[in-house]
Amino acid sequence: MKTAFVFAFVVVFTVVGFCQAGDLRKNFYRNSCPEAEAIVKNITERHAETNLNLPAKLLRLHFHDCFVRGCDASVLINSTANSTAEKDATPNLSLAGFDVIDEIKTELENKCPSKVSCADIVALAARDAVSLQFKKPMWEVLTGRRDGNVSLASEALAEIPTPFSNFSTLLQSFNSKRLTVHDLVVLSGAHTIGVGHCNLFSNRLYNFTGKGDQDPNLNSTYAAFLKTKCQSLSDNTTTVEMDPGSSQNFDSSYFVILQQKKGLFQSDAALLTNKNSNKIVGELLNSTDFFKEFGQSMKRMGAIGVLTGSSGEIRKKCSMQLILNLLRRIDGAMEPPSLTLVENASNPAYDIWYRQDQLVLR
């Protein structure tokens, strides 16, 4: 009987599938948690004011989340003894910003228990961190996402484009998410902020074709500079600005240096190898044009595979899915939450457990 309960629960929560982006909307939390977006913004900005690299980190976290199972915060889930989660996959080992997301979630749970998803927090925090520089929101974030309950390192390895990708691989990856070549080029512009580790591009300096050679598509003067920073193929600790001299300013400088053959990664240089993408690069040299297109592409990326309505869950803690807690309670490994809190106040955690328990037992 216990096995049947577990199976029924998994079926209910997994076969519902992904919902359409049209289920997202502005001000989703207007009634259920009116202060939600302000809380995300205030905490994000407070951290970004003292950590100038945070916008790049949160933007990358959002990207890596959306490209695996959609924008469902599965990248935040911790590994367990029986399963290695996305955050422990090789492409995600250098991700950061988890502490900021956790702080936001804690505050939201204090204000509005079990209302605001971790997936929406990631999407909003990425926007708010980048927008701090401009003192206004740089793109619209629709809300209403729910959190996924599956996180697998193997899927992150398979789905996230690598810095070594050529153009056809990149385009195939983006097309699989219903994104276009235009989105590919525009979203690559996120490399205008942040840094890259030497081991992700040093093959372009020292061993591009396996013959100890340098990538001929890399600006020779820039390559000489990079060699002063990254002195071996094995250096995996040193970092270099992805947009030289402008890595903490969100602007269109990335496309300018790209045309000068100063794109840091092979995946950056790949954008110049296709006629269509090369043309788009040339159309994004002006920051005003780039900002407009970036906002639209971010809105499309933020809608990849979203879970809405009754799909997924709203995690109490972003690093642990509710389904794990419930399954542990079903098999007796964990006691159900208390019915009430102090002074007989209703316990929101019990309410969630009870609704899910009835779903299983139905």
XYZ file of C-alpha atoms in Angstrom:
362
model
C 0.000 0.000 0.000
C 2.832 2.350 0.873
C 4.357 1.884 -2.603
C 1.013 2.638 -4.249
C 0.776 5.913 -2.309
C 4.215 7.011 -3.490
C 3.461 6.077 -7.077
C 0.159 7.936 -7.044
C 1.792 11.058 -5.694
C 4.575 11.037 -8.255
C 2.091 10.537 -11.089
C -0.081 13.433 -9.939
C 2.844 15.790 -9.668
C 4.765 14.826 -12.772
C 2.406 13.905 -15.583
C 0.645 17.276 -15.540
C 3.471 18.550 -17.707
C 4.558 22.059 -18.553
C 2.077 24.895 -18.846
C 2.064 27.657 -21.412
C 3.823 30.980 -20.834
C 0.442 32.647 -21.195
C -0.358 31.443 -17.664
C 2.200 33.907 -16.294
C 1.013 37.441 -15.608
C 1.905 40.805 -14.123
C 1.510 41.241 -10.386
C 0.598 37.604 -9.781
C 1.099 38.115 -6.038
C -0.978 41.309 -5.810
C -3.490 39.671 -3.455
C -1.640 36.682 -2.000
C 1.577 38.542 -1.112
C 1.439 42.241 -2.047
C 4.967 42.995 -0.838
C 6.593 40.081 -2.670
C 8.279 41.941 -5.520
C 9.384 44.791 -3.238
C 10.991 42.296 -0.841
C 12.888 40.630 -3.695
C 14.032 44.008 -5.018
C 15.149 45.413 -1.667
C 17.200 42.398 -0.618
C 18.716 41.942 -4.084
C 19.717 45.596 -4.344
C 21.218 45.614 -0.863
C 23.523 42.753 -1.811
C 24.260 44.085 -5.307
C 25.367 47.447 -3.928
C 28.285 45.787 -2.133
C 28.871 42.887 -4.534
C 29.317 44.303 -8.025
C 29.580 40.811 -9.509
C 26.164 39.749 -8.216
C 24.174 40.849 -11.314
C 26.235 38.519 -13.513
C 25.896 35.690 -10.990
C 22.122 35.929 -10.671
C 21.664 36.332 -14.418
C 23.697 33.160 -14.987
C 21.754 31.335 -12.273
C 18.488 32.230 -14.029
C 19.823 31.076 -17.413
C 21.094 27.757 -16.070
C 17.789 27.175 -14.298
C 15.630 27.827 -17.362
C 17.660 25.650 -19.723
C 17.076 22.521 -17.642
C 13.426 21.499 -17.165
C 12.349 25.096 -17.691
C 12.326 27.987 -15.214
C 11.349 25.913 -12.180
C 14.145 26.590 -9.666
C 15.376 23.011 -10.001
C 18.935 24.391 -10.054
C 18.512 25.369 -6.387
C 17.746 21.880 -5.093
C 20.428 20.126 -3.062
C 21.703 16.669 -3.908
C 20.676 13.744 -1.719
C 22.305 10.445 -0.875
C 20.386 8.862 -3.755
C 20.454 11.602 -6.382
C 22.967 14.154 -7.653
C 21.152 17.410 -8.340
C 21.720 20.011 -11.056
C 23.724 22.352 -8.845
C 26.415 19.674 -8.496
C 26.780 19.127 -12.256
C 30.062 20.367 -13.730
C 28.538 23.370 -15.589
C 26.960 24.571 -12.348
C 29.820 24.184 -9.879
C 30.770 27.850 -10.308
C 27.214 29.169 -9.898
C 26.694 31.638 -7.065
C 23.981 33.772 -5.519
C 22.240 30.920 -3.702
C 22.629 32.760 -0.395
C 20.772 35.797 -1.730
C 17.909 33.648 -3.013
C 17.719 31.863 0.347
C 17.599 35.156 2.255
C 14.786 36.424 0.038
C 12.869 33.174 0.457
C 13.201 33.284 4.239
C 11.790 36.797 4.369
C 8.933 35.907 2.032
C 8.046 32.848 4.089
C 7.880 35.087 7.164
C 5.541 37.499 5.387
C 3.529 35.157 3.148
C 4.042 31.464 3.953
C 3.934 29.100 0.973
C 2.876 31.757 -1.530
C 5.910 32.870 -3.562
C 7.844 30.340 -5.628
C 11.599 30.040 -5.718
C 11.352 30.099 -9.522
C 9.807 33.572 -9.460
C 12.389 34.734 -6.940
C 15.222 33.729 -9.281
C 13.603 35.489 -12.259
C 12.890 38.678 -10.313
C 16.266 38.811 -8.556
C 18.156 38.467 -11.845
C 16.203 41.409 -13.291
C 16.547 43.538 -10.161
C 20.290 42.972 -9.827
C 20.992 44.042 -13.408
C 18.548 46.958 -13.117
C 20.234 48.495 -10.069
C 22.742 50.245 -12.350
C 19.894 52.009 -14.164
C 17.612 52.756 -11.186
C 14.653 51.303 -13.092
C 13.451 47.843 -14.185
C 15.221 46.877 -17.413
C 12.644 44.279 -18.452
C 9.262 43.045 -17.389
C 9.092 39.845 -15.368
C 5.767 38.057 -15.465
C 5.116 35.892 -12.428
C 3.123 32.840 -11.431
C 5.793 30.159 -11.867
C 5.753 27.175 -9.556
C 8.711 25.101 -8.430
C 9.737 21.793 -9.935
C 10.408 18.708 -7.827
C 13.040 16.974 -9.968
C 16.688 17.989 -10.267
C 19.239 15.796 -12.036
C 22.883 16.563 -12.710
C 22.778 14.426 -15.856
C 20.172 16.725 -17.389
C 22.241 19.810 -16.649
C 25.199 18.221 -18.410
C 23.050 17.463 -21.434
C 21.085 20.715 -21.685
C 23.358 23.629 -20.776
C 25.434 24.975 -23.709
C 29.157 24.977 -23.035
C 31.734 27.725 -23.692
C 33.260 25.356 -26.271
C 30.090 25.070 -28.375
C 30.111 25.907 -32.088
C 27.292 27.806 -33.757
C 25.225 24.812 -34.851
C 25.321 23.331 -31.341
C 24.292 26.627 -29.801
C 21.439 27.129 -32.238
C 20.178 23.575 -31.728
C 20.182 24.143 -27.963
C 18.246 27.399 -28.217
C 15.813 26.048 -30.798
C 15.034 23.133 -28.482
C 13.796 25.739 -25.984
C 11.735 27.489 -28.679
C 14.218 30.350 -28.805
C 15.497 31.802 -32.075
C 18.890 32.740 -33.496
C 17.981 36.309 -32.549
C 17.486 35.240 -28.920
C 20.785 33.363 -29.047
C 22.744 36.448 -30.061
C 20.868 38.857 -27.811
C 21.120 36.672 -24.703
C 24.817 36.086 -25.368
C 25.080 39.803 -24.651
C 24.753 38.898 -20.972
C 28.499 38.241 -21.251
C 28.934 42.002 -21.055
C 29.105 41.457 -17.274
C 30.970 38.867 -15.254
C 34.151 36.845 -15.547
C 35.288 33.574 -17.078
C 37.679 30.955 -15.710
C 40.881 30.355 -17.656
C 40.249 26.658 -18.201
C 37.109 27.501 -20.190
C 39.032 29.296 -22.951
C 42.768 28.613 -22.526
C 42.637 25.967 -25.267
C 42.142 28.912 -27.636
C 45.490 30.241 -26.444
C 47.639 27.132 -26.294
C 46.129 24.111 -28.007
C 43.198 25.014 -30.217
C 43.425 22.104 -32.673
C 45.555 19.800 -30.532
C 48.798 20.960 -32.134
C 49.865 23.575 -29.592
C 48.365 26.350 -31.696
C 46.294 29.458 -31.076
C 42.755 30.098 -32.325
C 43.167 32.154 -35.519
C 39.776 33.778 -34.862
C 41.022 35.335 -31.619
C 42.506 38.848 -31.789
C 46.269 38.315 -31.497
C 46.847 41.333 -29.247
C 44.041 40.228 -26.969
C 45.398 36.671 -26.978
C 48.796 37.945 -25.849
C 47.117 39.769 -22.973
C 45.141 36.671 -21.982
C 48.337 34.636 -21.886
C 49.670 36.956 -19.168
C 46.632 36.045 -17.073
C 46.210 32.373 -17.944
C 49.628 30.788 -18.162
C 48.630 27.148 -18.573
C 45.841 24.920 -19.789
C 45.356 23.550 -16.285
C 44.619 26.885 -14.545
C 41.057 26.561 -13.253
C 41.162 29.259 -10.575
C 42.172 32.474 -12.365
C 39.334 34.547 -13.813
C 39.298 37.149 -16.592
C 36.701 39.760 -17.500
C 34.399 38.551 -20.272
C 34.013 42.138 -21.516
C 37.450 43.771 -21.044
C 37.235 47.025 -19.068
C 33.436 46.876 -18.821
C 32.642 43.689 -16.921
C 30.638 45.432 -14.205
C 28.651 47.666 -16.542
C 25.659 46.252 -18.355
C 25.925 47.723 -21.859
C 26.389 46.796 -25.521
C 30.184 46.749 -25.283
C 30.147 42.952 -25.675
C 29.065 43.263 -29.303
C 31.712 45.887 -30.010
C 34.544 43.708 -28.723
C 33.025 40.694 -30.444
C 33.449 42.391 -33.814
C 37.077 43.021 -32.833
C 37.486 39.255 -32.344
C 37.839 39.678 -28.590
C 35.034 37.342 -27.562
C 36.443 35.324 -24.671
C 34.847 31.944 -25.308
C 34.671 29.820 -28.415
C 30.885 30.101 -28.098
C 31.212 33.899 -28.318
C 33.371 33.760 -31.437
C 30.906 31.276 -32.946
C 28.342 34.075 -33.343
C 30.514 35.556 -36.094
C 30.662 32.321 -38.075
C 27.055 32.420 -39.266
C 25.734 35.049 -41.673
C 22.485 35.649 -39.801
C 23.976 35.821 -36.318
C 26.850 38.007 -37.531
C 24.300 40.458 -38.917
C 22.421 40.532 -35.618
C 25.674 41.274 -33.766
C 26.056 44.363 -35.931
C 22.528 45.484 -35.078
C 23.180 45.465 -31.332
C 26.140 47.837 -31.102
C 23.917 50.596 -29.725
C 23.023 50.112 -26.051
C 19.462 51.376 -26.476
C 18.792 48.782 -29.166
C 20.444 46.059 -27.113
C 18.478 46.861 -23.959
C 15.166 46.714 -25.822
C 15.967 43.383 -27.483
C 17.481 41.919 -24.329
C 14.331 42.611 -22.355
C 12.183 40.853 -24.938
C 14.489 37.833 -25.132
C 14.671 37.573 -21.344
C 10.886 37.541 -21.198
C 10.847 34.639 -23.678
C 13.599 32.775 -21.848
C 11.821 33.292 -18.528
C 8.783 31.483 -19.929
C 10.599 28.277 -20.941
C 8.744 25.218 -19.634
C 7.111 27.055 -16.745
C 4.944 25.202 -14.254
C 1.797 27.097 -13.286
C -1.612 26.526 -11.746
C -1.609 23.252 -9.820
C 1.579 21.912 -11.424
C 4.742 21.665 -9.372
C 4.857 23.067 -5.868
C 5.770 26.097 -3.765
C 8.834 25.128 -1.765
C 9.219 26.299 1.809
C 12.972 26.091 1.371
C 14.436 26.546 -2.090
C 17.068 23.853 -1.662
C 14.603 21.094 -0.738
C 11.537 20.008 -2.686
C 8.287 19.369 -0.842
C 7.807 16.028 -2.597
C 10.891 14.717 -0.766
C 9.483 15.779 2.583
C 6.118 14.179 1.861
C 7.574 10.887 0.658
C 9.691 10.700 3.794
C 6.537 11.234 5.852
C 4.647 8.557 3.922
C 7.267 5.919 4.614
C 7.643 6.960 8.244
C 11.126 8.450 7.940
C 9.799 11.876 8.955
C 6.927 12.881 11.238
C 4.156 15.080 9.759
C 4.356 18.761 10.799
C 2.485 19.924 13.877
C -1.193 20.773 13.427
C -0.806 24.121 15.194
C 1.881 26.573 16.191
C 2.008 28.611 19.410
C -1.320 29.794 20.858
C -3.170 27.297 18.626
C -2.386 29.248 15.461
C -2.744 27.218 12.259
C 0.521 25.775 10.937
C 0.835 26.482 7.159
C 3.260 23.552 6.814
C 0.583 21.186 8.156
C -1.992 22.604 5.750
C 0.300 21.872 2.809
C 1.079 18.380 4.074
C -2.601 17.604 4.639
C -3.661 18.706 1.136
C -0.902 16.628 -0.448
C -1.653 13.661 1.801
C -5.294 13.697 0.728
C -4.189 13.875 -2.891
C -2.150 10.718 -2.389
C -4.875 8.888 -0.533
C -7.626 9.834 -2.982
